[in-house]
XYZ file of C-alpha atoms in Angstrom:
82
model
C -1.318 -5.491 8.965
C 1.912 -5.669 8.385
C 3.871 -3.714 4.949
C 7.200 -3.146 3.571
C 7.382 -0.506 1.470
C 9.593 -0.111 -1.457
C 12.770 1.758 0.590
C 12.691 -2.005 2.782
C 11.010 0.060 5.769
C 8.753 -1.973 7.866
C 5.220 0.023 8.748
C 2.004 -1.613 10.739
C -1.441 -0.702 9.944
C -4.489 -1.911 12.584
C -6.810 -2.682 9.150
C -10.052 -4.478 8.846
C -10.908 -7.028 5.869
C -13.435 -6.414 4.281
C -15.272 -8.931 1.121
C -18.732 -6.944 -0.953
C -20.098 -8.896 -3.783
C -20.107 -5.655 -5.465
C -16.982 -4.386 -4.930
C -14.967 -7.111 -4.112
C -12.296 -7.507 -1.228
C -11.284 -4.738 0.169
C -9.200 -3.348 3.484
C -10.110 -0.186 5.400
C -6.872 1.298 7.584
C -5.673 4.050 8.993
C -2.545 5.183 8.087
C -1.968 9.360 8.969
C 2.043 8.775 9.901
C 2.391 6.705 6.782
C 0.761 9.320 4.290
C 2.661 12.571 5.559
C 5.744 10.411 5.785
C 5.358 9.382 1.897
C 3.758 12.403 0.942
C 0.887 11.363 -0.585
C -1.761 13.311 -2.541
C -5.022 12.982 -4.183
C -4.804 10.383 -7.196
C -1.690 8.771 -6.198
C -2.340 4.598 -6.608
C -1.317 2.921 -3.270
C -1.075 -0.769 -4.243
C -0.641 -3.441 -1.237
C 0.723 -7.285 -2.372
C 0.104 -10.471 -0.622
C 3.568 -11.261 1.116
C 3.728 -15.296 1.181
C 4.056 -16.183 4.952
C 7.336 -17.595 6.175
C 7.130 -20.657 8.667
C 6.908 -19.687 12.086
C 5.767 -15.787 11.208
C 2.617 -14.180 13.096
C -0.879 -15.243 11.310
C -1.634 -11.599 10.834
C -1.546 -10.563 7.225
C 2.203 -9.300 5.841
C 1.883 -6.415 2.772
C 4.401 -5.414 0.289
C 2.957 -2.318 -0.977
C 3.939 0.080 -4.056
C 3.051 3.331 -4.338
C 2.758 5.306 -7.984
C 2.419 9.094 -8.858
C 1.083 10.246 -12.386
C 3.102 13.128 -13.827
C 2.455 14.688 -17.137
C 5.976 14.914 -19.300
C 6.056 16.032 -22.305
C 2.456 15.895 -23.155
C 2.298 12.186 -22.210
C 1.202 10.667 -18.295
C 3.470 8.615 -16.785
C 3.035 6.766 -13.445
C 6.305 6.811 -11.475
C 6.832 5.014 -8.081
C 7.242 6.918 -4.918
């Protein structure tokens, strides 16, 4: 799997697809290099985009993901992107 993240830096995942009529679809990966790298922590939302694929690009699956952070400011949450 390959992802973008917001900064334009290009990170691969190996990830497996996943579809559960009660959850829905869903990808498993492992990802330790990109989480210390980001710093990510408990509760931070780690959203991944379909990337339309250009003509003549690999068939594997290409990711733009977003990553958000709530923080409490002045008595109100606010999500802020990483």
């Amino acid at each position: 799997m390959n992802v973008r993240d917001n900064l334009g830096k290009a990170w691969t995942f190996i990830g497996t697809f996943y579809a559960n009529p009660e959850v829905g679809k869903y990808v498993s990966i492992k990802w330790p290099q990109f989480s210390s790298e980001k710093g990510l922590k408990a509760n931070d939302e780690v959203i991944f985009t379909e990337r339309p694929r250009r003509e003549g690009e690999a068939p594997w699956k290409k990711f733009n993901v977003i990553i958000k952070r709530k923080i409490r400011l002045f008595g109100q949450d606010i999500w802020g992107e990483l």
